[in-house]
PDB file of C-alpha atoms in Angstrom:
ATOM      1  CA  MET G 308      43.094 136.782 156.951  1.00 71.00           C
ATOM      2  CA  ASN G 309      39.927 137.790 158.742  1.00 75.00           C
ATOM      3  CA  ARG G 310      37.487 135.418 160.424  1.00 76.00           C
ATOM      4  CA  GLN G 311      35.217 135.092 157.396  1.00 84.00           C
ATOM      5  CA  GLU G 312      38.143 134.347 155.048  1.00 80.00           C
ATOM      6  CA  GLU G 313      39.519 131.815 157.499  1.00 76.00           C
ATOM      7  CA  THR G 314      36.127 130.079 157.736  1.00 82.00           C
ATOM      8  CA  GLN G 315      35.873 129.924 153.938  1.00 86.00           C
ATOM      9  CA  PHE G 316      39.418 128.554 153.695  1.00 80.00           C
ATOM     10  CA  ILE G 317      38.663 125.820 156.257  1.00 78.00           C
ATOM     11  CA  ARG G 318      35.478 124.883 154.388  1.00 83.00           C
ATOM     12  CA  ARG G 319      37.355 124.594 151.067  1.00 85.00           C
ATOM     13  CA  PHE G 320      40.198 122.649 152.673  1.00 75.00           C
ATOM     14  CA  SER G 321      37.823 120.275 154.479  1.00 75.00           C
ATOM     15  CA  ARG G 322      35.896 119.705 151.257  1.00 82.00           C
ATOM     16  CA  MET G 323      39.122 118.894 149.399  1.00 79.00           C
ATOM     17  CA  LEU G 324      40.141 116.352 152.076  1.00 71.00           C
ATOM     18  CA  TYR G 325      36.688 114.797 151.996  1.00 75.00           C
ATOM     19  CA  GLU G 326      36.766 114.474 148.197  1.00 77.00           C
ATOM     20  CA  LYS G 327      40.244 112.934 148.235  1.00 71.00           C
ATOM     21  CA  ASP G 328      39.085 110.452 150.853  1.00 67.00           C
ATOM     22  CA  GLN G 329      36.045 109.572 148.734  1.00 69.00           C
ATOM     23  CA  GLN G 330      38.382 108.907 145.794  1.00 67.00           C
ATOM     24  CA  GLY G 331      40.562 106.674 147.963  1.00 57.00           C
ATOM     25  CA  GLN G 332      43.586 108.932 147.536  1.00 57.00           C
ATOM     26  CA  ARG G 333      44.248 109.780 151.163  1.00 58.00           C
ATOM     27  CA  THR G 334      43.848 106.595 153.132  1.00 72.00           C
ATOM     28  CA  LYS G 335      47.117 105.030 154.259  1.00 82.00           C
ATOM     29  CA  PHE G 336      47.527 101.972 156.419  1.00 90.00           C
ATOM     30  CA  PHE G 337      50.488 100.526 158.272  1.00 93.00           C
ATOM     31  CA  ILE G 338      50.644  96.980 159.575  1.00 96.00           C
ATOM     32  CA  ILE G 339      53.122  96.308 162.355  1.00 94.00           C
ATOM     33  CA  PRO G 340      53.644  92.531 162.646  1.00 96.00           C
ATOM     34  CA  SER G 341      55.598  93.183 165.861  1.00 93.00           C
ATOM     35  CA  TYR G 342      57.564  95.939 167.539  1.00 90.00           C
ATOM     36  CA  ASN G 343      60.577  93.673 167.847  1.00 91.00           C
ATOM     37  CA  CYS G 344      63.795  94.526 166.025  1.00 90.00           C
ATOM     38  CA  GLN G 345      67.044  92.619 165.847  1.00 87.00           C
ATOM     39  CA  ILE G 346      69.268  95.722 165.830  1.00 90.00           C
ATOM     40  CA  ARG G 347      67.949  97.675 168.857  1.00 82.00           C
ATOM     41  CA  CYS G 348      69.604 100.974 167.944  1.00 85.00           C
ATOM     42  CA  THR G 349      70.113 103.205 170.961  1.00 84.00           C
ATOM     43  CA  TYR G 350      68.733 106.190 169.040  1.00 85.00           C
ATOM     44  CA  CYS G 351      65.531 104.419 167.911  1.00 85.00           C
ATOM     45  CA  PHE G 352      62.385 106.439 168.573  1.00 83.00           C
ATOM     46  CA  GLU G 353      60.540 103.192 169.397  1.00 86.00           C
ATOM     47  CA  ARG G 354      62.974 102.216 172.130  1.00 84.00           C
ATOM     48  CA  ASP G 355      60.547 103.069 174.946  1.00 87.00           C
ATOM     49  CA  ILE G 356      57.838 100.794 173.572  1.00 86.00           C
ATOM     50  CA  GLN G 357      60.404  98.034 172.982  1.00 87.00           C
ATOM     51  CA  ASN G 358      61.628  98.349 176.577  1.00 87.00           C
ATOM     52  CA  LYS G 359      58.045  98.140 177.826  1.00 88.00           C
ATOM     53  CA  GLY G 360      57.498  95.076 175.645  1.00 87.00           C
ATOM     54  CA  GLU G 361      60.576  93.415 177.130  1.00 88.00           C
ATOM     55  CA  GLU G 362      59.408  94.184 180.660  1.00 92.00           C
ATOM     56  CA  GLU G 363      55.884  92.917 180.008  1.00 91.00           C
ATOM     57  CA  ARG G 364      57.141  89.952 177.934  1.00 89.00           C
ATOM     58  CA  TRP G 365      55.137  90.668 174.768  1.00 86.00           C
ATOM     59  CA  LEU G 366      57.873  92.146 172.577  1.00 87.00           C
ATOM     60  CA  GLY G 367      58.804  88.827 170.986  1.00 85.00           C
ATOM     61  CA  GLU G 368      55.207  88.081 169.975  1.00 88.00           C
ATOM     62  CA  ALA G 369      54.013  88.634 166.426  1.00 89.00           C
ATOM     63  CA  MET G 370      50.466  89.313 165.269  1.00 93.00           C
ATOM     64  CA  SER G 371      48.106  86.366 165.166  1.00 95.00           C
ATOM     65  CA  ARG G 372      46.080  85.436 162.078  1.00 97.00           C
ATOM     66  CA  GLU G 373      42.945  86.519 163.920  1.00 97.00           C
ATOM     67  CA  PHE G 374      44.486  89.928 164.583  1.00 94.00           C
ATOM     68  CA  VAL G 375      45.502  90.263 160.913  1.00 97.00           C
ATOM     69  CA  ASP G 376      41.961  89.414 159.818  1.00 97.00           C
ATOM     70  CA  ALA G 377      40.576  91.975 162.283  1.00 95.00           C
ATOM     71  CA  ALA G 378      43.013  94.596 160.960  1.00 94.00           C
ATOM     72  CA  PHE G 379      41.822  94.068 157.393  1.00 94.00           C
ATOM     73  CA  ARG G 380      38.182  94.245 158.496  1.00 92.00           C
ATOM     74  CA  ALA G 381      38.955  97.540 160.234  1.00 90.00           C
ATOM     75  CA  MET G 382      40.747  98.845 157.146  1.00 88.00           C
ATOM     76  CA  GLU G 383      37.739  97.969 154.995  1.00 86.00           C
ATOM     77  CA  SER G 384      35.376  99.767 157.367  1.00 83.00           C
ATOM     78  CA  LEU G 385      37.540 102.912 157.608  1.00 79.00           C
ATOM     79  CA  GLN G 386      37.623 103.788 153.944  1.00 77.00           C
ATOM     80  CA  ALA G 387      34.914 104.976 151.616  1.00 66.00           C
ATOM     81  CA  GLN G 388      36.540 103.210 148.655  1.00 66.00           C
ATOM     82  CA  PRO G 389      39.442 100.768 148.474  1.00 66.00           C
ATOM     83  CA  THR G 390      42.707 102.614 148.912  1.00 66.00           C
ATOM     84  CA  ARG G 391      45.052 103.188 145.997  1.00 70.00           C
ATOM     85  CA  ASN G 392      47.930 103.570 148.407  1.00 78.00           C
ATOM     86  CA  PRO G 393      49.956 100.498 149.283  1.00 89.00           C
ATOM     87  CA  VAL G 394      49.788  99.152 152.827  1.00 94.00           C
ATOM     88  CA  THR G 395      53.129  99.630 154.574  1.00 94.00           C
ATOM     89  CA  LEU G 396      54.706  96.822 156.598  1.00 97.00           C
ATOM     90  CA  TYR G 397      56.505  98.458 159.472  1.00 94.00           C
ATOM     91  CA  GLY G 398      57.688  97.720 162.967  1.00 89.00           C
ATOM     92  CA  GLY G 399      60.140  97.394 164.918  1.00 89.00           C
ATOM     93  CA  GLU G 400      61.296  95.355 161.972  1.00 94.00           C
ATOM     94  CA  PRO G 401      58.718  93.538 159.846  1.00 96.00           C
ATOM     95  CA  PHE G 402      61.248  91.104 158.365  1.00 96.00           C
ATOM     96  CA  THR G 403      62.602  89.415 161.482  1.00 94.00           C
ATOM     97  CA  ILE G 404      62.906  85.634 161.519  1.00 95.00           C
ATOM     98  CA  ALA G 405      60.164  85.532 164.169  1.00 93.00           C
ATOM     99  CA  ASN G 406      57.734  87.212 161.750  1.00 96.00           C
ATOM    100  CA  LEU G 407      58.236  84.570 159.052  1.00 95.00           C
ATOM    101  CA  ARG G 408      55.085  82.810 160.223  1.00 94.00           C
ATOM    102  CA  ILE G 409      52.796  85.862 159.923  1.00 97.00           C
ATOM    103  CA  VAL G 410      54.154  88.154 157.178  1.00 97.00           C
ATOM    104  CA  PRO G 411      53.314  85.705 154.345  1.00 97.00           C
ATOM    105  CA  TYR G 412      49.769  85.449 155.725  1.00 98.00           C
ATOM    106  CA  ILE G 413      49.453  89.259 155.880  1.00 97.00           C
ATOM    107  CA  LEU G 414      50.533  89.497 152.246  1.00 97.00           C
ATOM    108  CA  GLN G 415      48.330  86.626 151.080  1.00 95.00           C
ATOM    109  CA  ARG G 416      45.245  87.924 152.886  1.00 96.00           C
ATOM    110  CA  GLY G 417      45.889  91.490 151.746  1.00 94.00           C
ATOM    111  CA  HIS G 418      46.298  90.480 148.113  1.00 93.00           C
ATOM    112  CA  GLU G 419      43.049  88.506 148.287  1.00 93.00           C
ATOM    113  CA  LEU G 420      41.391  91.766 149.327  1.00 91.00           C
ATOM    114  CA  GLY G 421      43.108  93.787 146.602  1.00 88.00           C
ATOM    115  CA  TYR G 422      45.798  95.536 148.633  1.00 90.00           C
ATOM    116  CA  ARG G 423      49.361  96.241 147.487  1.00 91.00           C
ATOM    117  CA  PHE G 424      52.313  96.381 149.891  1.00 95.00           C
ATOM    118  CA  VAL G 425      55.557  98.207 150.554  1.00 94.00           C
ATOM    119  CA  ALA G 426      57.879  97.765 153.535  1.00 95.00           C
ATOM    120  CA  ILE G 427      60.208  99.789 155.708  1.00 94.00           C
ATOM    121  CA  THR G 428      63.055  97.507 156.737  1.00 94.00           C
ATOM    122  CA  ASN G 429      66.611  97.424 158.024  1.00 93.00           C
ATOM    123  CA  ALA G 430      67.129  94.401 155.703  1.00 93.00           C
ATOM    124  CA  VAL G 431      69.132  92.353 158.226  1.00 94.00           C
ATOM    125  CA  ASN G 432      67.117  89.164 157.592  1.00 95.00           C
ATOM    126  CA  LEU G 433      65.903  90.053 154.127  1.00 93.00           C
ATOM    127  CA  ASP G 434      67.346  86.885 152.594  1.00 95.00           C
ATOM    128  CA  ALA G 435      64.767  84.848 154.546  1.00 96.00           C
ATOM    129  CA  TYR G 436      62.037  86.780 152.703  1.00 95.00           C
ATOM    130  CA  ARG G 437      63.593  86.497 149.236  1.00 93.00           C
ATOM    131  CA  ASP G 438      60.568  84.689 147.747  1.00 92.00           C
ATOM    132  CA  LEU G 439      58.263  87.525 148.800  1.00 92.00           C
ATOM    133  CA  LEU G 440      60.394  90.326 147.361  1.00 90.00           C
ATOM    134  CA  GLN G 441      58.686  90.543 144.001  1.00 88.00           C
ATOM    135  CA  PRO G 442      56.931  93.560 142.476  1.00 88.00           C
ATOM    136  CA  ASP G 443      53.574  91.782 142.487  1.00 87.00           C
ATOM    137  CA  ILE G 444      53.922  90.914 146.203  1.00 88.00           C
ATOM    138  CA  ILE G 445      55.917  93.741 147.836  1.00 91.00           C
ATOM    139  CA  GLU G 446      56.576  96.824 145.783  1.00 86.00           C
TER     140      GLU G 446
END
């Protein structure tokens, strides 16, 4: 590929990404209620941030309602149109017992704004979230 062909390819590719973004097909958001996790696997790629959180004594803290509201405002400002992709709850572990006070608020606030949700979980405390595990709440 010569320079001119490469430039044309980049223009076409950039245009495609722009159009997908305008259609709301590309935007993906993750909400991390906390980096805490009840398993603490030695092989976890987030172990360094968890260790730092333990040292600095913030690991056990979950998001505040104000932070959740700010996250949704940021999400609204970052997309041209509302996303069609579900928001992913992630962590550490989103479904710890400590997150029981904020996860329902995240879901409630998100649904008010028209968002759908999925979650990545180790499922250790999933029974505590049984009422929220419905297709119309968390896909």
